[in-house]
Each structure stands twice: as C-alpha cells, then as structure tokens.
Short mmCIF file of C-alpha atoms and ligand atoms in Angstrom, two decimals:
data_model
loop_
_atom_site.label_atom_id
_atom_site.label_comp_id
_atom_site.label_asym_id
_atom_site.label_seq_id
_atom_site.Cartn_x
_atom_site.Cartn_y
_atom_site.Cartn_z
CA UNK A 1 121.74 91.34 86.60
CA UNK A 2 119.36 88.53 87.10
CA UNK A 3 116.03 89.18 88.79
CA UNK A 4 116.41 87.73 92.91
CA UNK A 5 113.47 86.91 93.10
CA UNK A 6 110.98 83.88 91.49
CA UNK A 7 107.79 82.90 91.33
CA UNK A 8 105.93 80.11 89.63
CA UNK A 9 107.14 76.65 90.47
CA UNK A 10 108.95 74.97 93.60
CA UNK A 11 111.64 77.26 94.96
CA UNK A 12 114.87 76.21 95.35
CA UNK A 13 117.67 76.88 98.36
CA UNK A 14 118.19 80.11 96.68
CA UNK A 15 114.47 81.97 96.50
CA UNK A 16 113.43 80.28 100.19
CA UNK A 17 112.78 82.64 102.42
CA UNK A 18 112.94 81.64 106.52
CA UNK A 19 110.22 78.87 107.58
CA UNK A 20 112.94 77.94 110.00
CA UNK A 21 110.17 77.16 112.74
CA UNK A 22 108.00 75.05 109.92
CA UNK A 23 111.60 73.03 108.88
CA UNK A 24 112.79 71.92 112.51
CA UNK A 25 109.45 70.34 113.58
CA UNK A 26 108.95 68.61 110.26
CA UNK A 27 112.21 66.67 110.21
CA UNK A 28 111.20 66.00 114.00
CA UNK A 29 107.81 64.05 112.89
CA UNK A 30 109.52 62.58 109.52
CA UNK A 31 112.07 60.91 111.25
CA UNK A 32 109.67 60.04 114.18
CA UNK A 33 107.91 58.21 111.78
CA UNK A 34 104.63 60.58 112.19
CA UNK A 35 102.09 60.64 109.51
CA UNK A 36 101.36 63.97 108.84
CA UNK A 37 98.48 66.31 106.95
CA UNK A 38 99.10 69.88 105.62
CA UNK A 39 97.03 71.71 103.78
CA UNK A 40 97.32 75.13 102.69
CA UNK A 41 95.54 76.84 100.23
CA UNK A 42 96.88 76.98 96.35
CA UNK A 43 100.62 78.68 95.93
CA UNK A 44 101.17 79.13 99.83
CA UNK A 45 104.17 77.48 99.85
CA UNK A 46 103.66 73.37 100.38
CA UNK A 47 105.67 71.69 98.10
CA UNK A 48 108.51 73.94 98.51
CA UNK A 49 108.56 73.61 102.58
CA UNK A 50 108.29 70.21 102.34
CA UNK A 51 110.90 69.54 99.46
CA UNK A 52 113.61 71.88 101.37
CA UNK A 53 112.85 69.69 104.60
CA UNK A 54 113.28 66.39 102.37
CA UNK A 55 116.41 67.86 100.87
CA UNK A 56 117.85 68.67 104.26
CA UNK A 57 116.67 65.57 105.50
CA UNK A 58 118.58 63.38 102.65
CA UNK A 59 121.52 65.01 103.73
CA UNK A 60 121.84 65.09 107.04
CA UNK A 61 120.44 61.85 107.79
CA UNK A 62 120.40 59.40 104.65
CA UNK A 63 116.91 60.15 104.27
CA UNK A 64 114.78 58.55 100.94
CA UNK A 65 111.85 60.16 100.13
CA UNK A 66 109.43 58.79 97.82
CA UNK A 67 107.79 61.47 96.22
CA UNK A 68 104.41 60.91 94.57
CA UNK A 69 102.19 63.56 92.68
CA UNK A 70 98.66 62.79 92.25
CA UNK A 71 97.57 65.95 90.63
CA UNK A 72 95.62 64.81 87.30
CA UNK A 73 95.60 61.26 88.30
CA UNK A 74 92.44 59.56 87.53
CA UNK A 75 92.67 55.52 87.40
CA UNK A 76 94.26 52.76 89.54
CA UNK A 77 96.47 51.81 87.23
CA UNK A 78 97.68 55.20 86.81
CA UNK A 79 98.25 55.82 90.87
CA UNK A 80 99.88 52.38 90.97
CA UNK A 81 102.77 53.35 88.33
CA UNK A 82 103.17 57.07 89.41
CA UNK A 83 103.41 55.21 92.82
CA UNK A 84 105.68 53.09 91.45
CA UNK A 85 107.98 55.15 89.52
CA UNK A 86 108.38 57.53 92.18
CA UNK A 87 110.10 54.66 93.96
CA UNK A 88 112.23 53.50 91.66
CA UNK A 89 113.17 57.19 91.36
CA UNK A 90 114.20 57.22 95.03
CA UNK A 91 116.42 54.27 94.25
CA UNK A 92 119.01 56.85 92.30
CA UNK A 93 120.35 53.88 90.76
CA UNK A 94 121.29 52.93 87.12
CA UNK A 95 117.94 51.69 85.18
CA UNK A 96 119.39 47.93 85.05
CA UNK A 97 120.01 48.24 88.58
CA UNK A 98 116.45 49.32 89.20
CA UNK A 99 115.01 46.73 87.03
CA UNK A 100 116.89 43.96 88.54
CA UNK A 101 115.73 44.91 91.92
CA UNK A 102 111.98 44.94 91.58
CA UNK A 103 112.45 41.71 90.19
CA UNK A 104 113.51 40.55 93.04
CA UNK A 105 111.24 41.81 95.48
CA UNK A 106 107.98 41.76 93.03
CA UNK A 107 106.54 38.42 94.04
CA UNK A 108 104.09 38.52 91.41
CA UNK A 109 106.56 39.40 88.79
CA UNK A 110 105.27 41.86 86.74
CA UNK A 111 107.09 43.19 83.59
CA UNK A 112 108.75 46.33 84.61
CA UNK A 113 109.39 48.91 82.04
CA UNK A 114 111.69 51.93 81.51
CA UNK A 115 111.22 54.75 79.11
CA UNK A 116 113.24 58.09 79.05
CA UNK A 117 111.13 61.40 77.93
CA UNK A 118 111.55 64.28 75.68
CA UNK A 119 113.61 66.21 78.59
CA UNK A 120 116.24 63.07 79.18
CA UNK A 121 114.01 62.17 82.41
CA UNK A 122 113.57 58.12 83.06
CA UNK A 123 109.82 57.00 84.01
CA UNK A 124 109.76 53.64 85.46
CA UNK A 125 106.21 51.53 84.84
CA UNK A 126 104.40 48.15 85.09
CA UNK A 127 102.05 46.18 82.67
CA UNK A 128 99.89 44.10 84.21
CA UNK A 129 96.09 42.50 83.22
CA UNK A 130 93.50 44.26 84.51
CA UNK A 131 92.66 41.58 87.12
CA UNK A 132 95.91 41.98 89.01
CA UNK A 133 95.57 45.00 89.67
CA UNK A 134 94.50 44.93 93.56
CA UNK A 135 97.09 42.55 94.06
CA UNK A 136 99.48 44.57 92.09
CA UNK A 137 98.50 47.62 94.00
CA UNK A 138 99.00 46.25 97.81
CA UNK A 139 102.58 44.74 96.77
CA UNK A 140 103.42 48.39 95.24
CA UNK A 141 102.49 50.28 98.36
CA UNK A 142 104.52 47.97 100.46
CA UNK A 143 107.92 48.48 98.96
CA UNK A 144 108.85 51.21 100.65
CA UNK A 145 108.28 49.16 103.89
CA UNK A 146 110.87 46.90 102.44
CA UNK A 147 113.40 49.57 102.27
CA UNK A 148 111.99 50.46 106.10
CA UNK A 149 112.39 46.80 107.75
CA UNK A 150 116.40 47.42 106.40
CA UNK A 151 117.09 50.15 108.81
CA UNK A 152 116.87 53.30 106.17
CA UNK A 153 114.40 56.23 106.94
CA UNK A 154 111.60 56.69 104.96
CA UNK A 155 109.19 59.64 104.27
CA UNK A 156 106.47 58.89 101.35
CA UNK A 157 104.87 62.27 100.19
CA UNK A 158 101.66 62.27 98.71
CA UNK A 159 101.29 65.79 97.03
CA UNK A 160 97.57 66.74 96.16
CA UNK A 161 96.12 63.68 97.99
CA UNK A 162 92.70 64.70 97.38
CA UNK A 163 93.12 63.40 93.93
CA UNK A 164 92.68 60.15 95.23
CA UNK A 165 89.45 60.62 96.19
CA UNK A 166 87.88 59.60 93.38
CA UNK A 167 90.09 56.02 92.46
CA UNK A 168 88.38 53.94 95.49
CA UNK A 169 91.93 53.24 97.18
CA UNK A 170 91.34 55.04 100.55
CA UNK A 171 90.62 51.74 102.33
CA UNK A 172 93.43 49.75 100.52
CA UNK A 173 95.80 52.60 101.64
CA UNK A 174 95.07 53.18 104.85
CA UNK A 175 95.10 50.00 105.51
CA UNK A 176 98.71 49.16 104.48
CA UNK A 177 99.70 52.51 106.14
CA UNK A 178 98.52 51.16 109.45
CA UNK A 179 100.70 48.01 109.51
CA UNK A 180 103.99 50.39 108.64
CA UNK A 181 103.43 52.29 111.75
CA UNK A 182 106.39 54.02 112.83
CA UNK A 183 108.72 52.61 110.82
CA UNK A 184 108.41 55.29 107.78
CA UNK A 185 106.95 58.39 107.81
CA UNK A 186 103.64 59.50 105.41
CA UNK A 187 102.78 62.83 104.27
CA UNK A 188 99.74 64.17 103.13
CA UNK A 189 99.49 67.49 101.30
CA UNK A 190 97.17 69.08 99.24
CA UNK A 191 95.13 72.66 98.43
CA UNK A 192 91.86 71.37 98.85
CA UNK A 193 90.63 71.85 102.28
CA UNK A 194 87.44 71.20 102.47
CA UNK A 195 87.67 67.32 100.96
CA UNK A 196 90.99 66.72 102.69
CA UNK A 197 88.87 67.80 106.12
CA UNK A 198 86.33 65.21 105.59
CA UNK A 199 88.73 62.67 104.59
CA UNK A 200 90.66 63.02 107.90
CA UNK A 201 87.98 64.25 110.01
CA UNK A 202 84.93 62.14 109.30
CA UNK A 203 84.18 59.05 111.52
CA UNK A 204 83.09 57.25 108.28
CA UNK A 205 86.39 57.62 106.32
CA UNK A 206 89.33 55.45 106.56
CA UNK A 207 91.95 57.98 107.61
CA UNK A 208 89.58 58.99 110.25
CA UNK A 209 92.05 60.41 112.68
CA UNK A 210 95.00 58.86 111.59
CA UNK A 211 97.74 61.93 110.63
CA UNK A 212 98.62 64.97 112.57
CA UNK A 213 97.54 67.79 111.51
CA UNK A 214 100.74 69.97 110.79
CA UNK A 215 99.63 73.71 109.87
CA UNK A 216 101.67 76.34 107.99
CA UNK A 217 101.13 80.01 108.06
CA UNK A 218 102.11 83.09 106.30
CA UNK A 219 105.49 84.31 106.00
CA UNK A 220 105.59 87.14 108.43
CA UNK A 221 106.50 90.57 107.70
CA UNK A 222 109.44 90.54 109.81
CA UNK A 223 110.80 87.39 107.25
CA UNK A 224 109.95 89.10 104.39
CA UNK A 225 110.87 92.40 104.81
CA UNK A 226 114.75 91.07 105.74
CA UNK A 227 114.66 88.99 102.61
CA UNK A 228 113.51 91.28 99.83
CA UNK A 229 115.88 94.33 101.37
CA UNK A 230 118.58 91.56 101.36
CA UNK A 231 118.15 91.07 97.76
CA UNK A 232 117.66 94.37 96.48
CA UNK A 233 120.89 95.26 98.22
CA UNK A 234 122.95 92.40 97.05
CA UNK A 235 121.84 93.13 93.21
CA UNK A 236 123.28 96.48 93.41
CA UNK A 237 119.25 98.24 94.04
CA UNK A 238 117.46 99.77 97.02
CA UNK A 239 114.27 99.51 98.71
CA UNK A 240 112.03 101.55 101.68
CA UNK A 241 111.00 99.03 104.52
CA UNK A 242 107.64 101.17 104.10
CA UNK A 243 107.11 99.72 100.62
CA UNK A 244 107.47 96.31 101.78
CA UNK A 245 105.08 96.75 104.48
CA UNK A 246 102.82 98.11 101.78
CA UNK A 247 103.66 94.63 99.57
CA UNK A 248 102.63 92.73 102.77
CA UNK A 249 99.78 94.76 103.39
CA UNK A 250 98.30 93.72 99.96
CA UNK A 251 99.56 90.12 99.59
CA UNK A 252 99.32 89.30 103.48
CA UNK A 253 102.59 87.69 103.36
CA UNK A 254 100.97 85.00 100.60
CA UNK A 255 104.44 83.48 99.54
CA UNK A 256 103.45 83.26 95.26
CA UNK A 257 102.26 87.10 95.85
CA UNK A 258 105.10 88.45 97.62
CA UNK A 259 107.50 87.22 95.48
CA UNK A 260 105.49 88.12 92.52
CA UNK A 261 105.24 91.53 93.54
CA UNK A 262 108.97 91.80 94.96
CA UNK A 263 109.95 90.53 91.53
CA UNK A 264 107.42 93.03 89.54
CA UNK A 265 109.13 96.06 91.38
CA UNK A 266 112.27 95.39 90.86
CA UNK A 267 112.31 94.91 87.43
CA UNK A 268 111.09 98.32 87.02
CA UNK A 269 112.83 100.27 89.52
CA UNK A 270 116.14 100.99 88.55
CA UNK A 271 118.14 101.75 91.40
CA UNK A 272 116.19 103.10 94.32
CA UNK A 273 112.11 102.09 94.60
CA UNK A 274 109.88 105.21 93.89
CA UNK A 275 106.68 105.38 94.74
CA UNK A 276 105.32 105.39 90.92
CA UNK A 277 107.47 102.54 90.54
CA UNK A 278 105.42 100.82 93.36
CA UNK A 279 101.83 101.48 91.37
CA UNK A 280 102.72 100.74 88.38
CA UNK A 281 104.12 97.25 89.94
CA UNK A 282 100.73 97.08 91.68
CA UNK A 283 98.82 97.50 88.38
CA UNK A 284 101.17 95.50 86.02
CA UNK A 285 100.01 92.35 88.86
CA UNK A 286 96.13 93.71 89.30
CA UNK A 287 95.93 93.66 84.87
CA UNK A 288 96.88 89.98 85.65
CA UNK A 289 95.02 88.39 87.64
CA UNK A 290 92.02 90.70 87.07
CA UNK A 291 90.60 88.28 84.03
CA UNK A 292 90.77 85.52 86.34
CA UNK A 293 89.02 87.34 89.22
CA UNK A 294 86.37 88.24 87.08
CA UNK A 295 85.25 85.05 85.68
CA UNK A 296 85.45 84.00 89.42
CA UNK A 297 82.87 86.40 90.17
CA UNK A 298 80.97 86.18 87.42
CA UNK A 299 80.43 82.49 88.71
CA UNK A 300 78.86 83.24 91.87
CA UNK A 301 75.54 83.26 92.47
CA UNK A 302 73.78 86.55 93.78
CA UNK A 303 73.79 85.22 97.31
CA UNK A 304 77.31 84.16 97.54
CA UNK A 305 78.25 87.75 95.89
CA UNK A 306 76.33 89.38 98.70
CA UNK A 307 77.99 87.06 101.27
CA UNK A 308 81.74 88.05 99.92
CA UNK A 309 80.54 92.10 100.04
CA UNK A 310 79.30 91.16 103.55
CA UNK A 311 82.40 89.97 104.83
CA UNK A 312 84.61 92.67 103.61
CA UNK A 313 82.01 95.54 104.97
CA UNK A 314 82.38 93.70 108.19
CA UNK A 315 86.02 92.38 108.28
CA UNK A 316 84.55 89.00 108.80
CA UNK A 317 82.74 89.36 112.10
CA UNK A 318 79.37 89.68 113.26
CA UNK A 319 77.92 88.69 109.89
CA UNK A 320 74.31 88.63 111.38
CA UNK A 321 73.98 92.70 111.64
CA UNK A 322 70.21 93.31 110.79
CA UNK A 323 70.82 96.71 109.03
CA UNK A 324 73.29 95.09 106.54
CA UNK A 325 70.99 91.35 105.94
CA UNK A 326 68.48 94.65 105.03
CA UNK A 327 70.92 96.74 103.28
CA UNK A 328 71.93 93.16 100.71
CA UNK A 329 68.37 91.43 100.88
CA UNK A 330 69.87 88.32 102.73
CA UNK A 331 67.69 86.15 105.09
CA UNK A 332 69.76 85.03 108.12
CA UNK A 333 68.90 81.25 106.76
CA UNK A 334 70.72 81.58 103.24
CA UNK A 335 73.30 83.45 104.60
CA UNK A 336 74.32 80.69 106.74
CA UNK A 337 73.96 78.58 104.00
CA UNK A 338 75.78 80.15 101.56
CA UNK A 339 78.86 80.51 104.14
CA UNK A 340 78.78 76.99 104.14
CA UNK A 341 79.05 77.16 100.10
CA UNK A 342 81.57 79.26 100.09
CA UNK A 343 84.12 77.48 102.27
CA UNK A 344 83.28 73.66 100.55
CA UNK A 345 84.74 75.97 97.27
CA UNK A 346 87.93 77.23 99.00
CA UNK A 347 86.88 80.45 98.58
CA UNK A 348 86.54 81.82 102.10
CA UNK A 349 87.72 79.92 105.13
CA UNK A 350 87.91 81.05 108.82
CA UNK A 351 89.28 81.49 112.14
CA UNK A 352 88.37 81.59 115.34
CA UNK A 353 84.93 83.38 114.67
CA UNK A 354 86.50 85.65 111.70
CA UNK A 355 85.50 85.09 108.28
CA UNK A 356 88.27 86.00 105.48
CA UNK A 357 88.43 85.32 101.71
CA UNK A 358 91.49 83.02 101.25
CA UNK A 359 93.07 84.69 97.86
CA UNK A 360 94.70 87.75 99.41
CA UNK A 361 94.85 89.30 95.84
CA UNK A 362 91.03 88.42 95.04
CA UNK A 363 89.68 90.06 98.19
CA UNK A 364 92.00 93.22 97.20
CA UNK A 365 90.20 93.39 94.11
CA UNK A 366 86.63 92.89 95.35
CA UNK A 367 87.46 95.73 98.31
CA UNK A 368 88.40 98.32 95.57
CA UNK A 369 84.98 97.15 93.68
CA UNK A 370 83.16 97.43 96.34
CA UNK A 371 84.84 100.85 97.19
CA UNK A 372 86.02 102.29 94.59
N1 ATP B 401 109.59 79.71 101.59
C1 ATP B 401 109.39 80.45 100.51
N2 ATP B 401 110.15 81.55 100.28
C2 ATP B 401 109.93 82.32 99.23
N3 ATP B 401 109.00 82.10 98.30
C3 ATP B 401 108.20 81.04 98.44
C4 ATP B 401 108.36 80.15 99.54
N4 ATP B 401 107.45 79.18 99.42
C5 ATP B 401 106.75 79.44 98.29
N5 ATP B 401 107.19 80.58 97.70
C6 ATP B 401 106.61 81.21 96.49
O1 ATP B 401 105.33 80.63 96.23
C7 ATP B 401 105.32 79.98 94.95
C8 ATP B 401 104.50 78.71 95.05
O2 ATP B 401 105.17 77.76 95.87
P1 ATP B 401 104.77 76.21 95.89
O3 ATP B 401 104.63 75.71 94.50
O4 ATP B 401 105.71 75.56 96.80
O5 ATP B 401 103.32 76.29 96.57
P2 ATP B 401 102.19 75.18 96.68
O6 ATP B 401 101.44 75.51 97.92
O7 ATP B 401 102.78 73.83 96.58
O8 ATP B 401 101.32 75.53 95.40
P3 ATP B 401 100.26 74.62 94.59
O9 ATP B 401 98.98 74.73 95.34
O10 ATP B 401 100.17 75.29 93.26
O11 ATP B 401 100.81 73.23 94.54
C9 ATP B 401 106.77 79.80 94.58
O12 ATP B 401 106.96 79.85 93.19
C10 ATP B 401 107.44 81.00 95.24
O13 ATP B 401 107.35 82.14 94.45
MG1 MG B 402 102.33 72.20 95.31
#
C-alpha cells in the first residue's frame, strides 16, 4: 500500500487538503484582474494553493497562466528568458508553432531558441547583445498583454519575487504592470517577508501600494484532522483524533510538518496508531531537523538567543518584565533591537502584540532545551 500522504514538493489534487476559503477568493481577484501579494513563510503551502487555483482556473474558465520562478535568478538576461520561456510554455503549442509566433509579435526580432533537457522538458530562450537588453526586456514583459488585448484571461505568477531584488528591474516592471491594469492579473509570492514588506510597503519603492495583500493561514485542526483519519481509513489503517490533535499541537497545522509527521506515523504503525508508534514518529522527525536547528542556533548571537528564550518563557507577550531583562542580562534598548533583528531574518514574526517564532518545529525544539 502506498503511503497517503507527501511531503516535499508541490502537492497535487490528490495530497491537498481543504483551503476551500483561500481557492474561491483567489479565482475571484485573478479573474478580476487584481494584482495580488502573498507571502507565507518557507513550506506553508504557496505554490501549491496557488497552482491548484491556476489549475482550476484553466479549466473552468480558459485561464493561461504564465508561471515564472525566480528562485536562484541573478542577472537580467537570466529573468528575461525564464520570463520568456515561461510564456512560451503557456502557449502549449508545438515548438515550430511557438517559434513562429514570437516571430511575429517580437518587433525587434530576436533569435529565439529551443532546447529540450535531460528529463524530455523544452526550454524556450533568446540571444540577444548585451545592449538590447532593456529593450528586449520591456517587449518580453508585454507579451502577455498581447494575449490580454485578445480577450483570454491572464494570471502571471511570480514565485519568490524577492529574487528580483537584486537585478534593478523593479521600476521597469512596475511600470509595464501599471499600463496592463485590469486586463491580466499579477501575482506576487514569496517566503521572504521582511524584503517583500518593504518592497510593497515603502513610499520609496516602485510597487509602493500597488497589490493586495492576500494572506494565508494555517490549515486548521478541524481540516486536518478529517483528512489524515480519511486516509488512514481508506489505506486499510486507523488513527485516534487525540493523536492528531497532538500532531497539530506540535506542527501548529504547518502544512510541510503535518504531512511529514502524518506520513512518519503511518509508515510505522501497522494497523491501529499506538502511542509508542507516535514517539518514535516524533523522534524519527526531531533526529531530522535537529542538525539544522542547531547550526541555526549556533548562529545567533547571545542577545538574539536570550530574546528567543524570552519569548517562549513568556508566550510572546509582555517581553519588557523587569525580573526576566534581570534574570537574561538584557537592557530594554537591545532587546528592542534585537526583536527587530530577529524578524528582518524570518525568524520570529508577530501578531497583534504577540511575539512567536515562525518554524513551528524549531520553537518545539528550543522549548524542550530550554525545559528539558
Ligand atoms: N493544501 C495542502 N494540503 C496538504 N499538504 C500541503 C498543502 N499545501 C502544502 N502542503 C505540504 O507542504 C509542503 C510544501 O508545500 P509548497 O511547496 O506548496 O510550499 P511553499 O510555501 O511554496 O514552500 P517554499 O517556501 O519551499 O517554496 C508540501 O510538500 C506538502 O507536504
Ligand atoms: Mg514555493
């Protein structure tokens, strides 16, 4: 019997569990032609909400979706023909079909190139000279417009946008955005919060303003516990609701931890969970990710240690308690500071006025240092 549960990569139809609410206002903005931002931290789930919406989206309503993944990108030229290709991709059309179309609509006629990898997979590029690249990168951004003005919806996806950050494109793009307005939709997703906030946020910045901001949570308990029960049923094994509320209670409905867990456990129970079954689950996934917490830790400075042992002694409120600044040697001034630190890493974020460490798993970890 084959494990029914996955964790790693995008999830397909199959391992997607509920974000019904998340889905219906989505395809609501996309086909309004809303630009939208989303940011989550690492493994929470983006690229698989979006890419079931898209999906759905093609489907029911013709959609195209031009699907562009900056993670690793590092030049112009590079953005413009990962740009690019994921264009032509959209196209689904034979490779001579492709070809003969850009050559059409390229007014600067570039020589448009087609290679097919080691895993059967076509990637589309340009060549150009160096000085055409501006030129080359405005006519690039603007075919998907092209498609727009015909009547088709669009949705471009820009997956880890905070890549970009670095190529000096921000005003280029947002300026060819602007003059697309509703016709096609643009998404903006990425893990980084704290540069995708001052990209969006900051008066200075060209996308001051310009996207909504659409937020996803956690999967709830309610969600989760219906779809792991579900699946240990249907694969011919049993499970407690109180062990899944135990899974939650650890992972805090984190989407990459939940299933990793769900999966751990029911590889090693055999037909109905047991509680030893549920430890040594809970260890085998600790004995993971413990190398990686460590060297985390071990790159903190003293302060930002104390900071992290603060919040978790406090639950993430009232930070500034006298007796505990005492108790870790922290003046109220570096405290502040180093909260500051903290979040600009992605380590700790907050909300309302509640302080919590963003890696579920990580602040797990730290508690049972802290209190072991
Ligand atoms: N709706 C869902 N239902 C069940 N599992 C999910 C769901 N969304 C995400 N997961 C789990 O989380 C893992 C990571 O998902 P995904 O790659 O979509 O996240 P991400 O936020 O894009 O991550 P990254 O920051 O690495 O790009 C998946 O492999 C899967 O195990
Ligand atoms: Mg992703």
């Amino acid at each position: 019997m084959k494990n029914p549960f996955y964790y790693g990569g995008v999830v397909s139809e199959e391992y997607f569990c509920n974000r019904k609410q998340e889905i219906k206002e989505l395809k609501k903005d996309i086909l309004n032609g809303i630009n939208l931002l989303i940011y989550a931290p690492r493994r929470f789930g983006k690229t698989s909400l979006v890419m079931h919406t898209l999906n759905q989206l093609k489907e029911e309503k013709g959609l195209k979706f031009v699907f562009v993944d900056l993670m690793g990108i590092s030049s112009k030229e590079e953005f413009i023909n990962e740009y690019f290709n994921a264009v032509a991709q959209s196209l689904e059309e034979p490779i001579d079909k492709v070809i003969n179309f850009f050559k059409k609509v390229l007014k600067f006629k570039p020589t448009i190139k087609a290679v097919v990898d080691e895993y059967g997979q076509t990637k589309f590029y340009l060549e150009f000279t160096p000085e055409k690249t501006i030129e080359t990168l405005e006519e690039v951004l603007d075919l998907p417009f092209i498609y727009a003005k015909k009547g088709r919806k669009i949705c471009v996806v820009f997956d880890e946008f905070q890549e970009i950050e670095t190529l000096d494109i921000e005003n280029k793009l947002r300026a060819k955005i602007q003059h697309h307005s509703n016709l096609l939709s643009y998404l903006f997703m990425g893990s980084k919060k704290s540069i995708l906030k001052k990209m969006f946020h900051d008066k200075s910045r060209a996308f001051y303003k310009s996207v909504k901001h659409f937020q996803i949570k956690e999967i709830s308990e309610k969600e989760w516990i219906k779809f792991i029960k579900d699946r240990f049923k249907k694969t011919g094994k049993e499970i407690d609701t109180e062990f899944i509320k135990n899974i939650i209670s650890i992972t805090k409905g984190f989407p990459y931890y939940t299933q990793q867990f769900a999966y751990e456990l029911w590889e090693i129970t055999e037909k109905k969970v047991k509680e030893e079954d549920f430890i040594k689950a809970l260890n085998l996934i600790m004995q993971r990710e413990e190398d990686l917490f460590a060297v985390e830790w071990d790159n903190l400075t003293a302060n930002q240690k104390k900071t992290l042992k603060l919040i978790i002694e406090k639950d993430g409120k009232h930070l500034y308690d006298e007796k505990l600044l005492a108790k870790y040697e922290l003046k109220v001034g570096s405290l502040r500071k180093t909260l500051q630190i903290l979040m600009e890493k992605d380590i700790i974020d907050k909300i309302d006025d509640r302080y919590y460490i963003q890696d579920p798993l990580f602040e797990y970890w730290l508690r049972k240092k802290i209190y072991r």
